[in-house]
PDB file of C-alpha atoms in Angstrom:
ATOM      1  CA  MET A   1      -8.587  31.017   5.886  1.00 45.00           C
ATOM      2  CA  SER A   2      -7.987  34.093   3.750  1.00 48.00           C
ATOM      3  CA  GLU A   3     -10.324  34.774   0.879  1.00 47.00           C
ATOM      4  CA  ASN A   4      -9.002  34.180  -2.623  1.00 55.00           C
ATOM      5  CA  PRO A   5     -10.992  36.311  -5.103  1.00 57.00           C
ATOM      6  CA  ALA A   6     -10.382  33.732  -7.832  1.00 67.00           C
ATOM      7  CA  ILE A   7     -12.031  30.906  -5.865  1.00 80.00           C
ATOM      8  CA  PRO A   8     -15.447  31.273  -4.166  1.00 84.00           C
ATOM      9  CA  ALA A   9     -15.124  30.612  -0.419  1.00 85.00           C
ATOM     10  CA  GLU A  10     -17.817  27.892  -0.434  1.00 88.00           C
ATOM     11  CA  HIS A  11     -16.018  26.026  -3.242  1.00 88.00           C
ATOM     12  CA  LEU A  12     -12.741  26.125  -1.321  1.00 90.00           C
ATOM     13  CA  THR A  13     -14.378  24.983   1.929  1.00 91.00           C
ATOM     14  CA  GLN A  14     -16.053  22.088   0.130  1.00 93.00           C
ATOM     15  CA  ALA A  15     -12.795  21.118  -1.618  1.00 93.00           C
ATOM     16  CA  VAL A  16     -10.874  21.053   1.681  1.00 94.00           C
ATOM     17  CA  LYS A  17     -13.613  18.917   3.232  1.00 94.00           C
ATOM     18  CA  VAL A  18     -13.581  16.432   0.317  1.00 95.00           C
ATOM     19  CA  VAL A  19      -9.772  16.105   0.332  1.00 95.00           C
ATOM     20  CA  GLY A  20      -9.797  15.515   4.106  1.00 94.00           C
ATOM     21  CA  ALA A  21     -12.470  12.826   3.698  1.00 95.00           C
ATOM     22  CA  MET A  22     -10.400  11.120   0.962  1.00 94.00           C
ATOM     23  CA  ARG A  23      -7.367  11.040   3.285  1.00 93.00           C
ATOM     24  CA  ALA A  24      -9.453   9.479   6.048  1.00 93.00           C
ATOM     25  CA  GLU A  25     -10.884   6.799   3.728  1.00 92.00           C
ATOM     26  CA  ILE A  26      -7.450   5.799   2.366  1.00 92.00           C
ATOM     27  CA  ALA A  27      -6.148   5.557   5.953  1.00 88.00           C
ATOM     28  CA  LYS A  28      -8.806   2.894   6.669  1.00 87.00           C
ATOM     29  CA  ALA A  29      -6.993   0.519   4.305  1.00 85.00           C
ATOM     30  CA  VAL A  30      -3.403   1.787   4.557  1.00 85.00           C
ATOM     31  CA  VAL A  31      -2.249   1.698   8.187  1.00 82.00           C
ATOM     32  CA  GLY A  32       0.260   4.465   8.960  1.00 79.00           C
ATOM     33  CA  GLN A  33       2.267   5.990   6.078  1.00 85.00           C
ATOM     34  CA  ALA A  34       0.454   9.337   6.555  1.00 88.00           C
ATOM     35  CA  GLU A  35       3.136  11.287   4.671  1.00 91.00           C
ATOM     36  CA  VAL A  36       3.013   8.858   1.735  1.00 92.00           C
ATOM     37  CA  ILE A  37      -0.803   9.194   1.545  1.00 93.00           C
ATOM     38  CA  ASP A  38      -0.463  13.010   1.531  1.00 94.00           C
ATOM     39  CA  HIS A  39       2.128  12.899  -1.251  1.00 95.00           C
ATOM     40  CA  VAL A  40       0.021  10.620  -3.468  1.00 95.00           C
ATOM     41  CA  LEU A  41      -3.037  12.833  -2.885  1.00 95.00           C
ATOM     42  CA  ALA A  42      -0.931  15.905  -3.721  1.00 96.00           C
ATOM     43  CA  ALA A  43       0.114  14.313  -7.024  1.00 96.00           C
ATOM     44  CA  LEU A  44      -3.534  13.572  -7.867  1.00 95.00           C
ATOM     45  CA  LEU A  45      -4.562  17.176  -7.069  1.00 96.00           C
ATOM     46  CA  ALA A  46      -1.634  18.514  -9.123  1.00 95.00           C
ATOM     47  CA  ALA A  47      -2.587  16.221 -12.052  1.00 94.00           C
ATOM     48  CA  GLY A  48       0.847  14.575 -11.959  1.00 94.00           C
ATOM     49  CA  HIS A  49       2.289  11.069 -12.054  1.00 95.00           C
ATOM     50  CA  VAL A  50       4.044   9.269  -9.208  1.00 95.00           C
ATOM     51  CA  LEU A  51       6.969   6.865  -8.988  1.00 93.00           C
ATOM     52  CA  ILE A  52       6.731   4.840  -5.759  1.00 91.00           C
ATOM     53  CA  GLU A  53       9.882   3.123  -4.527  1.00 88.00           C
ATOM     54  CA  GLY A  54       9.906   0.545  -1.768  1.00 83.00           C
ATOM     55  CA  VAL A  55      10.689  -3.078  -0.954  1.00 79.00           C
ATOM     56  CA  PRO A  56       7.916  -5.659  -1.540  1.00 77.00           C
ATOM     57  CA  GLY A  57       5.128  -5.956   1.001  1.00 74.00           C
ATOM     58  CA  LEU A  58       4.790  -2.318   2.112  1.00 75.00           C
ATOM     59  CA  GLY A  59       1.341  -1.772   0.591  1.00 79.00           C
ATOM     60  CA  LYS A  60       2.142   0.074  -2.642  1.00 81.00           C
ATOM     61  CA  THR A  61      -0.610  -1.705  -4.616  1.00 81.00           C
ATOM     62  CA  LEU A  62      -3.051  -1.383  -1.713  1.00 84.00           C
ATOM     63  CA  LEU A  63      -2.458   2.383  -1.588  1.00 87.00           C
ATOM     64  CA  VAL A  64      -3.335   2.787  -5.276  1.00 85.00           C
ATOM     65  CA  ARG A  65      -6.435   0.579  -4.994  1.00 85.00           C
ATOM     66  CA  ALA A  66      -7.625   2.552  -1.959  1.00 88.00           C
ATOM     67  CA  LEU A  67      -7.133   5.860  -3.790  1.00 90.00           C
ATOM     68  CA  ALA A  68      -9.076   4.556  -6.799  1.00 87.00           C
ATOM     69  CA  LYS A  69     -11.914   3.436  -4.519  1.00 89.00           C
ATOM     70  CA  THR A  70     -12.371   6.966  -3.063  1.00 91.00           C
ATOM     71  CA  PHE A  71     -13.742   8.206  -6.375  1.00 89.00           C
ATOM     72  CA  GLU A  72     -15.720   6.521  -9.147  1.00 86.00           C
ATOM     73  CA  GLY A  73     -12.609   6.086 -11.213  1.00 79.00           C
ATOM     74  CA  GLN A  74     -11.454   3.178 -13.308  1.00 85.00           C
ATOM     75  CA  PHE A  75      -8.401   1.314 -12.072  1.00 86.00           C
ATOM     76  CA  ALA A  76      -6.035  -0.854 -14.111  1.00 90.00           C
ATOM     77  CA  ARG A  77      -2.846  -2.691 -13.220  1.00 89.00           C
ATOM     78  CA  ILE A  78      -0.005  -3.739 -15.525  1.00 91.00           C
ATOM     79  CA  GLN A  79       2.646  -6.141 -14.242  1.00 90.00           C
ATOM     80  CA  PHE A  80       5.764  -5.098 -16.153  1.00 89.00           C
ATOM     81  CA  THR A  81       7.912  -8.022 -17.320  1.00 88.00           C
ATOM     82  CA  PRO A  82      10.925  -8.310 -19.687  1.00 88.00           C
ATOM     83  CA  ASP A  83       8.710  -9.669 -22.490  1.00 89.00           C
ATOM     84  CA  LEU A  84       5.998  -6.973 -22.220  1.00 89.00           C
ATOM     85  CA  MET A  85       5.383  -5.265 -25.572  1.00 90.00           C
ATOM     86  CA  PRO A  86       4.205  -1.656 -26.175  1.00 87.00           C
ATOM     87  CA  SER A  87       0.967  -3.002 -27.681  1.00 88.00           C
ATOM     88  CA  ASP A  88       0.276  -4.805 -24.362  1.00 89.00           C
ATOM     89  CA  VAL A  89       0.269  -1.390 -22.682  1.00 89.00           C
ATOM     90  CA  CYS A  90      -1.384   0.914 -25.233  1.00 88.00           C
ATOM     91  CA  GLY A  91      -3.453  -1.429 -27.399  1.00 87.00           C
ATOM     92  CA  HIS A  92      -3.384  -2.492 -31.040  1.00 82.00           C
ATOM     93  CA  THR A  93      -5.527  -2.983 -34.146  1.00 81.00           C
ATOM     94  CA  LEU A  94      -6.987  -6.326 -35.187  1.00 82.00           C
ATOM     95  CA  TYR A  95      -8.513  -7.508 -38.453  1.00 78.00           C
ATOM     96  CA  ASP A  96     -12.052  -8.733 -37.813  1.00 79.00           C
ATOM     97  CA  GLN A  97     -12.858 -11.573 -40.203  1.00 79.00           C
ATOM     98  CA  SER A  98     -16.624 -11.251 -39.712  1.00 81.00           C
ATOM     99  CA  THR A  99     -16.836  -7.528 -40.589  1.00 81.00           C
ATOM    100  CA  ARG A 100     -13.707  -7.480 -42.784  1.00 76.00           C
ATOM    101  CA  GLU A 101     -12.573  -4.327 -41.033  1.00 81.00           C
ATOM    102  CA  PHE A 102      -9.763  -3.346 -38.708  1.00 79.00           C
ATOM    103  CA  THR A 103     -10.893  -2.726 -35.137  1.00 80.00           C
ATOM    104  CA  THR A 104      -8.930  -1.035 -32.355  1.00 81.00           C
ATOM    105  CA  ARG A 105      -8.475  -2.968 -29.132  1.00 84.00           C
ATOM    106  CA  ARG A 106      -7.675  -0.489 -26.356  1.00 86.00           C
ATOM    107  CA  GLY A 107      -4.970  -1.350 -23.844  1.00 87.00           C
ATOM    108  CA  PRO A 108      -5.068  -1.012 -20.044  1.00 90.00           C
ATOM    109  CA  VAL A 109      -3.830   2.620 -20.205  1.00 91.00           C
ATOM    110  CA  PHE A 110      -7.398   3.687 -21.013  1.00 91.00           C
ATOM    111  CA  THR A 111      -8.291   4.181 -17.365  1.00 90.00           C
ATOM    112  CA  ASN A 112      -8.155   6.837 -14.630  1.00 90.00           C
ATOM    113  CA  LEU A 113      -5.540   5.334 -12.323  1.00 91.00           C
ATOM    114  CA  LEU A 114      -2.900   3.106 -13.912  1.00 91.00           C
ATOM    115  CA  LEU A 115      -0.670   1.045 -11.616  1.00 90.00           C
ATOM    116  CA  ALA A 116       2.549   0.222 -13.500  1.00 89.00           C
ATOM    117  CA  ASP A 117       3.947  -2.453 -11.203  1.00 89.00           C
ATOM    118  CA  GLU A 118       7.743  -2.892 -11.269  1.00 87.00           C
ATOM    119  CA  ILE A 119       8.099  -0.549 -14.227  1.00 87.00           C
ATOM    120  CA  ASN A 120      11.879  -1.055 -14.349  1.00 85.00           C
ATOM    121  CA  ARG A 121      11.429  -4.725 -15.339  1.00 86.00           C
ATOM    122  CA  ALA A 122      10.214  -3.832 -18.846  1.00 84.00           C
ATOM    123  CA  PRO A 123      12.643  -3.015 -21.687  1.00 84.00           C
ATOM    124  CA  ALA A 124      13.192   0.587 -22.836  1.00 82.00           C
ATOM    125  CA  LYS A 125      10.831   0.228 -25.824  1.00 84.00           C
ATOM    126  CA  THR A 126       7.889  -0.609 -23.577  1.00 86.00           C
ATOM    127  CA  GLN A 127       8.822   2.040 -20.997  1.00 83.00           C
ATOM    128  CA  ALA A 128       8.890   4.608 -23.826  1.00 82.00           C
ATOM    129  CA  ALA A 129       5.332   3.630 -24.789  1.00 82.00           C
ATOM    130  CA  LEU A 130       4.218   5.247 -21.530  1.00 84.00           C
ATOM    131  CA  LEU A 131       6.002   8.531 -22.326  1.00 78.00           C
ATOM    132  CA  GLU A 132       3.418   9.870 -24.776  1.00 77.00           C
ATOM    133  CA  VAL A 133       0.603   8.681 -22.519  1.00 87.00           C
ATOM    134  CA  MET A 134       2.059  10.431 -19.458  1.00 88.00           C
ATOM    135  CA  GLN A 135       2.983  13.671 -21.202  1.00 85.00           C
ATOM    136  CA  GLU A 136       0.227  14.141 -23.777  1.00 84.00           C
ATOM    137  CA  GLY A 137      -2.698  12.265 -22.207  1.00 86.00           C
ATOM    138  CA  GLN A 138      -3.296  10.398 -25.445  1.00 87.00           C
ATOM    139  CA  VAL A 139      -2.364   7.153 -27.197  1.00 88.00           C
ATOM    140  CA  THR A 140      -1.432   6.850 -30.869  1.00 83.00           C
ATOM    141  CA  ILE A 141      -2.472   3.539 -32.460  1.00 82.00           C
ATOM    142  CA  GLU A 142      -1.847   3.064 -36.193  1.00 78.00           C
ATOM    143  CA  GLY A 143      -1.548   6.830 -36.669  1.00 78.00           C
ATOM    144  CA  SER A 144      -4.789   7.669 -34.842  1.00 80.00           C
ATOM    145  CA  ALA A 145      -4.533   9.761 -31.656  1.00 84.00           C
ATOM    146  CA  LEU A 146      -6.956   8.552 -28.987  1.00 86.00           C
ATOM    147  CA  PRO A 147      -7.332  10.937 -25.998  1.00 89.00           C
ATOM    148  CA  LEU A 148      -7.644   9.591 -22.445  1.00 89.00           C
ATOM    149  CA  ALA A 149     -10.514  10.736 -20.253  1.00 87.00           C
ATOM    150  CA  PRO A 150      -9.374  12.909 -17.309  1.00 88.00           C
ATOM    151  CA  PRO A 151      -8.360  12.449 -14.599  1.00 91.00           C
ATOM    152  CA  PHE A 152      -5.472  10.229 -15.702  1.00 92.00           C
ATOM    153  CA  MET A 153      -2.628   9.317 -13.373  1.00 93.00           C
ATOM    154  CA  VAL A 154       0.205   6.791 -13.625  1.00 93.00           C
ATOM    155  CA  LEU A 155       1.474   5.332 -10.352  1.00 92.00           C
ATOM    156  CA  ALA A 156       4.591   3.316 -11.122  1.00 91.00           C
ATOM    157  CA  THR A 157       6.390   1.149  -8.576  1.00 89.00           C
ATOM    158  CA  GLN A 158       9.931  -0.157  -8.457  1.00 86.00           C
ATOM    159  CA  ASN A 159      11.985  -2.260  -6.052  1.00 80.00           C
ATOM    160  CA  PRO A 160      15.134  -0.376  -4.960  1.00 75.00           C
ATOM    161  CA  ILE A 161      17.057  -3.488  -3.916  1.00 69.00           C
ATOM    162  CA  GLU A 162      16.706  -6.157  -6.596  1.00 64.00           C
ATOM    163  CA  HIS A 163      18.389  -4.975  -9.797  1.00 63.00           C
ATOM    164  CA  GLU A 164      18.857  -8.297 -11.597  1.00 64.00           C
ATOM    165  CA  GLY A 165      16.862  -8.343 -14.831  1.00 63.00           C
ATOM    166  CA  THR A 166      15.833  -4.681 -14.560  1.00 72.00           C
ATOM    167  CA  TYR A 167      16.201  -1.706 -16.900  1.00 73.00           C
ATOM    168  CA  ALA A 168      16.891   1.616 -15.177  1.00 77.00           C
ATOM    169  CA  LEU A 169      14.442   4.361 -16.150  1.00 81.00           C
ATOM    170  CA  PRO A 170      16.148   7.028 -18.309  1.00 77.00           C
ATOM    171  CA  GLU A 171      16.294  10.624 -17.024  1.00 80.00           C
ATOM    172  CA  ALA A 172      13.821  11.767 -19.706  1.00 78.00           C
ATOM    173  CA  GLN A 173      11.189   9.396 -18.355  1.00 81.00           C
ATOM    174  CA  LEU A 174      11.985  10.053 -14.684  1.00 85.00           C
ATOM    175  CA  ASP A 175      11.419  13.761 -15.365  1.00 87.00           C
ATOM    176  CA  ARG A 176       7.828  12.989 -16.434  1.00 89.00           C
ATOM    177  CA  PHE A 177       6.986  11.911 -12.888  1.00 93.00           C
ATOM    178  CA  LEU A 178       5.836  14.800 -10.705  1.00 95.00           C
ATOM    179  CA  LEU A 179       6.915  13.014  -7.505  1.00 96.00           C
ATOM    180  CA  LYS A 180       9.149  10.137  -6.499  1.00 94.00           C
ATOM    181  CA  ILE A 181       7.877   8.754  -3.202  1.00 93.00           C
ATOM    182  CA  ARG A 182       9.835   6.383  -0.965  1.00 90.00           C
ATOM    183  CA  ILE A 183       7.828   4.015   1.251  1.00 88.00           C
ATOM    184  CA  ASP A 184       9.737   2.874   4.324  1.00 86.00           C
ATOM    185  CA  TYR A 185       8.995   0.205   6.929  1.00 85.00           C
ATOM    186  CA  PRO A 186       6.178   1.160   9.350  1.00 82.00           C
ATOM    187  CA  ALA A 187       6.782   2.084  12.978  1.00 84.00           C
ATOM    188  CA  LEU A 188       6.309  -0.611  15.649  1.00 89.00           C
ATOM    189  CA  ALA A 189       2.842   0.583  16.725  1.00 87.00           C
ATOM    190  CA  GLU A 190       1.706   0.870  13.083  1.00 82.00           C
ATOM    191  CA  GLU A 191       3.024  -2.615  12.263  1.00 82.00           C
ATOM    192  CA  ASN A 192       1.214  -4.047  15.309  1.00 88.00           C
ATOM    193  CA  ALA A 193      -2.043  -2.445  14.114  1.00 82.00           C
ATOM    194  CA  LEU A 194      -1.421  -3.712  10.568  1.00 80.00           C
ATOM    195  CA  VAL A 195      -0.796  -7.320  11.639  1.00 81.00           C
ATOM    196  CA  ARG A 196      -3.851  -7.245  13.924  1.00 82.00           C
ATOM    197  CA  GLN A 197      -6.042  -5.869  11.106  1.00 77.00           C
ATOM    198  CA  VAL A 198      -4.908  -8.465   8.543  1.00 75.00           C
ATOM    199  CA  THR A 199      -4.995 -11.513  10.840  1.00 77.00           C
ATOM    200  CA  SER A 200      -8.308 -10.853  12.614  1.00 75.00           C
ATOM    201  CA  ASN A 201     -11.181 -12.993  11.260  1.00 63.00           C
ATOM    202  CA  GLN A 202      -9.636 -13.152   7.803  1.00 64.00           C
ATOM    203  CA  VAL A 203      -8.493 -16.115   5.768  1.00 62.00           C
ATOM    204  CA  GLY A 204      -5.237 -15.510   3.880  1.00 55.00           C
ATOM    205  CA  ASP A 205      -3.200 -12.306   3.823  1.00 57.00           C
ATOM    206  CA  ARG A 206      -4.936 -10.424   1.013  1.00 61.00           C
ATOM    207  CA  LEU A 207      -5.429  -6.790   1.989  1.00 65.00           C
ATOM    208  CA  SER A 208      -8.915  -5.451   1.359  1.00 73.00           C
ATOM    209  CA  VAL A 209     -10.255  -2.030   0.384  1.00 80.00           C
ATOM    210  CA  ASP A 210     -13.863  -2.969   1.207  1.00 79.00           C
ATOM    211  CA  GLU A 211     -13.938  -0.481   4.105  1.00 84.00           C
ATOM    212  CA  VAL A 212     -12.988   2.421   1.814  1.00 87.00           C
ATOM    213  CA  ALA A 213     -16.070   4.389   0.769  1.00 88.00           C
ATOM    214  CA  THR A 214     -16.559   5.948  -2.658  1.00 89.00           C
ATOM    215  CA  LEU A 215     -16.996   9.675  -2.022  1.00 91.00           C
ATOM    216  CA  ILE A 216     -16.945  11.547  -5.318  1.00 91.00           C
ATOM    217  CA  LYS A 217     -17.166  11.198  -9.102  1.00 90.00           C
ATOM    218  CA  SER A 218     -14.269  11.449 -11.536  1.00 88.00           C
ATOM    219  CA  SER A 219     -15.507  14.872 -12.680  1.00 90.00           C
ATOM    220  CA  THR A 220     -15.158  16.141  -9.089  1.00 93.00           C
ATOM    221  CA  VAL A 221     -11.477  15.155  -9.094  1.00 93.00           C
ATOM    222  CA  VAL A 222     -10.995  17.347 -12.179  1.00 93.00           C
ATOM    223  CA  MET A 223     -12.693  20.235 -10.323  1.00 94.00           C
ATOM    224  CA  LEU A 224     -10.387  19.704  -7.328  1.00 95.00           C
ATOM    225  CA  GLN A 225      -7.403  19.858  -9.688  1.00 95.00           C
ATOM    226  CA  GLN A 226      -8.681  23.153 -11.114  1.00 94.00           C
ATOM    227  CA  ILE A 227      -9.096  24.620  -7.614  1.00 94.00           C
ATOM    228  CA  ALA A 228      -5.559  23.520  -6.614  1.00 94.00           C
ATOM    229  CA  ALA A 229      -4.137  25.151  -9.762  1.00 93.00           C
ATOM    230  CA  ARG A 230      -5.776  28.482  -8.852  1.00 92.00           C
ATOM    231  CA  LEU A 231      -4.479  28.763  -5.273  1.00 94.00           C
ATOM    232  CA  THR A 232      -2.604  31.985  -4.518  1.00 93.00           C
ATOM    233  CA  ILE A 233       1.193  31.836  -4.527  1.00 94.00           C
ATOM    234  CA  ASP A 234       3.083  35.002  -3.627  1.00 95.00           C
ATOM    235  CA  ASP A 235       5.898  36.098  -5.940  1.00 96.00           C
ATOM    236  CA  ALA A 236       8.406  35.657  -3.099  1.00 96.00           C
ATOM    237  CA  VAL A 237       7.289  32.045  -2.488  1.00 96.00           C
ATOM    238  CA  LEU A 238       7.391  31.307  -6.225  1.00 96.00           C
ATOM    239  CA  ASP A 239      10.894  32.790  -6.386  1.00 96.00           C
ATOM    240  CA  TYR A 240      11.884  30.590  -3.421  1.00 96.00           C
ATOM    241  CA  ALA A 241      10.730  27.426  -5.249  1.00 96.00           C
ATOM    242  CA  VAL A 242      12.547  28.425  -8.450  1.00 96.00           C
ATOM    243  CA  ARG A 243      15.765  29.238  -6.575  1.00 95.00           C
ATOM    244  CA  ILE A 244      15.726  25.814  -4.867  1.00 94.00           C
ATOM    245  CA  ALA A 245      15.432  24.114  -8.267  1.00 93.00           C
ATOM    246  CA  ARG A 246      18.173  26.335  -9.739  1.00 93.00           C
ATOM    247  CA  ALA A 247      20.497  25.664  -6.788  1.00 92.00           C
ATOM    248  CA  THR A 248      20.546  21.950  -7.655  1.00 91.00           C
ATOM    249  CA  ARG A 249      22.437  22.811 -10.865  1.00 89.00           C
ATOM    250  CA  THR A 250      25.340  24.613  -9.150  1.00 87.00           C
ATOM    251  CA  TRP A 251      25.554  22.947  -5.725  1.00 83.00           C
ATOM    252  CA  ASN A 252      28.820  21.187  -4.882  1.00 81.00           C
ATOM    253  CA  GLY A 253      28.579  17.434  -5.403  1.00 79.00           C
ATOM    254  CA  VAL A 254      25.692  17.538  -7.887  1.00 84.00           C
ATOM    255  CA  ALA A 255      26.507  15.868 -11.207  1.00 83.00           C
ATOM    256  CA  ALA A 256      23.169  16.794 -12.800  1.00 84.00           C
ATOM    257  CA  GLY A 257      20.475  19.084 -11.382  1.00 85.00           C
ATOM    258  CA  ALA A 258      16.809  19.800 -11.995  1.00 88.00           C
ATOM    259  CA  GLY A 259      15.751  21.619 -15.166  1.00 88.00           C
ATOM    260  CA  PRO A 260      12.943  24.192 -15.428  1.00 90.00           C
ATOM    261  CA  ARG A 261      10.413  21.367 -15.130  1.00 91.00           C
ATOM    262  CA  GLY A 262      11.704  20.872 -11.566  1.00 92.00           C
ATOM    263  CA  GLY A 263      10.615  24.367 -10.534  1.00 94.00           C
ATOM    264  CA  ILE A 264       7.269  23.927 -12.289  1.00 95.00           C
ATOM    265  CA  ALA A 265       6.686  20.597 -10.534  1.00 96.00           C
ATOM    266  CA  LEU A 266       7.667  22.028  -7.141  1.00 96.00           C
ATOM    267  CA  THR A 267       5.199  24.914  -7.530  1.00 96.00           C
ATOM    268  CA  ARG A 268       2.368  22.586  -8.611  1.00 96.00           C
ATOM    269  CA  ALA A 269       3.068  20.175  -5.744  1.00 97.00           C
ATOM    270  CA  ALA A 270       3.240  23.038  -3.203  1.00 97.00           C
ATOM    271  CA  ARG A 271      -0.184  24.288  -4.344  1.00 96.00           C
ATOM    272  CA  ALA A 272      -1.639  20.794  -3.838  1.00 96.00           C
ATOM    273  CA  ALA A 273      -0.004  20.552  -0.386  1.00 96.00           C
ATOM    274  CA  ALA A 274      -1.605  23.888   0.559  1.00 96.00           C
ATOM    275  CA  LEU A 275      -5.065  22.580  -0.411  1.00 95.00           C
ATOM    276  CA  ILE A 276      -4.506  19.395   1.630  1.00 95.00           C
ATOM    277  CA  ALA A 277      -3.516  21.615   4.588  1.00 94.00           C
ATOM    278  CA  GLY A 278      -6.796  23.546   4.185  1.00 92.00           C
ATOM    279  CA  ARG A 279      -5.354  26.823   2.892  1.00 92.00           C
ATOM    280  CA  ASP A 280      -6.013  28.882  -0.243  1.00 91.00           C
ATOM    281  CA  TYR A 281      -2.441  30.201  -0.388  1.00 93.00           C
ATOM    282  CA  VAL A 282       1.019  28.605  -0.550  1.00 96.00           C
ATOM    283  CA  THR A 283       3.615  29.054   2.208  1.00 96.00           C
ATOM    284  CA  PRO A 284       7.387  28.414   2.114  1.00 96.00           C
ATOM    285  CA  ASP A 285       6.738  25.361   4.332  1.00 96.00           C
ATOM    286  CA  ASP A 286       4.594  23.837   1.562  1.00 96.00           C
ATOM    287  CA  VAL A 287       7.566  24.207  -0.787  1.00 96.00           C
ATOM    288  CA  LYS A 288       9.921  22.632   1.785  1.00 95.00           C
ATOM    289  CA  ARG A 289       7.505  19.763   2.424  1.00 94.00           C
ATOM    290  CA  MET A 290       7.328  18.855  -1.266  1.00 96.00           C
ATOM    291  CA  ALA A 291      10.990  19.538  -2.195  1.00 95.00           C
ATOM    292  CA  LEU A 292      12.276  16.002  -1.536  1.00 95.00           C
ATOM    293  CA  PRO A 293       9.629  13.989  -3.446  1.00 95.00           C
ATOM    294  CA  THR A 294       9.646  16.548  -6.285  1.00 95.00           C
ATOM    295  CA  LEU A 295      13.409  16.868  -6.809  1.00 94.00           C
ATOM    296  CA  ARG A 296      15.023  13.610  -5.604  1.00 92.00           C
ATOM    297  CA  HIS A 297      14.673  11.915  -9.024  1.00 90.00           C
ATOM    298  CA  ARG A 298      15.846  15.034 -10.842  1.00 91.00           C
ATOM    299  CA  VAL A 299      19.147  15.379  -8.944  1.00 89.00           C
ATOM    300  CA  THR A 300      22.152  13.077  -9.523  1.00 86.00           C
ATOM    301  CA  PRO A 301      24.980  13.170  -6.929  1.00 85.00           C
ATOM    302  CA  SER A 302      28.547  13.104  -8.204  1.00 84.00           C
ATOM    303  CA  PRO A 303      30.314   9.687  -8.093  1.00 84.00           C
ATOM    304  CA  GLU A 304      32.618  10.922  -5.306  1.00 83.00           C
ATOM    305  CA  LEU A 305      29.688  11.754  -3.005  1.00 79.00           C
ATOM    306  CA  GLU A 306      27.883   8.493  -3.854  1.00 77.00           C
ATOM    307  CA  ILE A 307      30.986   6.554  -2.779  1.00 81.00           C
ATOM    308  CA  GLU A 308      30.876   8.450   0.526  1.00 81.00           C
ATOM    309  CA  GLY A 309      27.252   7.350   0.993  1.00 75.00           C
ATOM    310  CA  HIS A 310      25.518  10.642   0.131  1.00 78.00           C
ATOM    311  CA  SER A 311      22.200  10.446  -1.736  1.00 82.00           C
ATOM    312  CA  SER A 312      20.141  12.990  -3.664  1.00 84.00           C
ATOM    313  CA  ASP A 313      17.946  13.312  -0.534  1.00 86.00           C
ATOM    314  CA  SER A 314      20.850  14.467   1.634  1.00 86.00           C
ATOM    315  CA  LEU A 315      21.978  16.961  -1.037  1.00 85.00           C
ATOM    316  CA  ILE A 316      18.484  18.490  -1.378  1.00 87.00           C
ATOM    317  CA  THR A 317      18.073  18.635   2.411  1.00 88.00           C
TER     318      THR A 317
END
C-alpha cells in the first residue's frame, strides 16, 4: 500500500478494515451477489445514488436493509404506485387547529437510506419530486428549503420485464443515478445455500437481517466518503476514464452517449472501488470494473442495433 500524503496511513488502514467488515456483514444476509454488494458499497462511498434492476425475488430490498443495518443509519421504504403524490414522498404542511399554526410534516425522504421500490410505477410528477432531493440534498416545502442529514442515498428498484402500468424514467433523472446495477439469478451453489438458509428452522419466507451487525455510526460513513474522494488518481488514469465517457458519444451504433457527468461519475466510482480493494490509488482496472454500472444508463443504442439484440452493455464492453 503506497503512502498518500493527503491521507494519514492509519486512517486509510482503518477505512479499508471498516469497508471490508461492512462487506462481510452484508454477505451474511445476501447470499452470493458479491459484485452487486461491491457496487452498492462503492455508490455509498462515492456519495451517489443507485438504480437496481432485476426481476422480483432476487433480494433487492434485503440488500438495502442489510446495508442500512451495518451503520446506525435511518432506513425508509416507499412503494411507488400510480397514485403516489409528491407530498407522499417529500412531505407537506398541515394546519393545526389546536395551535392555529401551520406545521410541516416531513416525508419518508428524511432518512439516510431511501429505498424507492418500483420507481417506474409512479407518474412523472412524483418521480420529479425526487430530483431535487437526489441532486441538492434538500427538500422544498411551501418555499422553505429543508436540508437532509448526510449521508443520504437513494436506492431505486425497477422490474425490467413488466412494463404494463409503468412510466419510463426520463434521461435527466437516470443521469442523477451514479450507478445502474443489474441483479441476475444466483448460481446453483448460491441458490442451494439461499434455500437452505431460508427454510431451516424458520416459519415463512421472510428474509432476515438479524445476523447483520451494526459496525459504525452515520458520521463514520461521511468520513469514509471523504477518504474515498481524496484517493490518488494519476492524470493518465483520469484521462482514460474521460476518454471512455467521450467515446460513447462518437461510437458507431450509439444514438446518445454519456455527457460530462458520465466521466465525473466514472472517476468517483473508480475511487470508491480502489478503497474497497484496499488501495489508496486508482488503477485502470478500477475504471474498467465500474464502467458498465456507471455508463449503461447513460448510453442509448441506435434502433438498428437494438433490433439486432445489442444492448448498451455490449456497446460499452
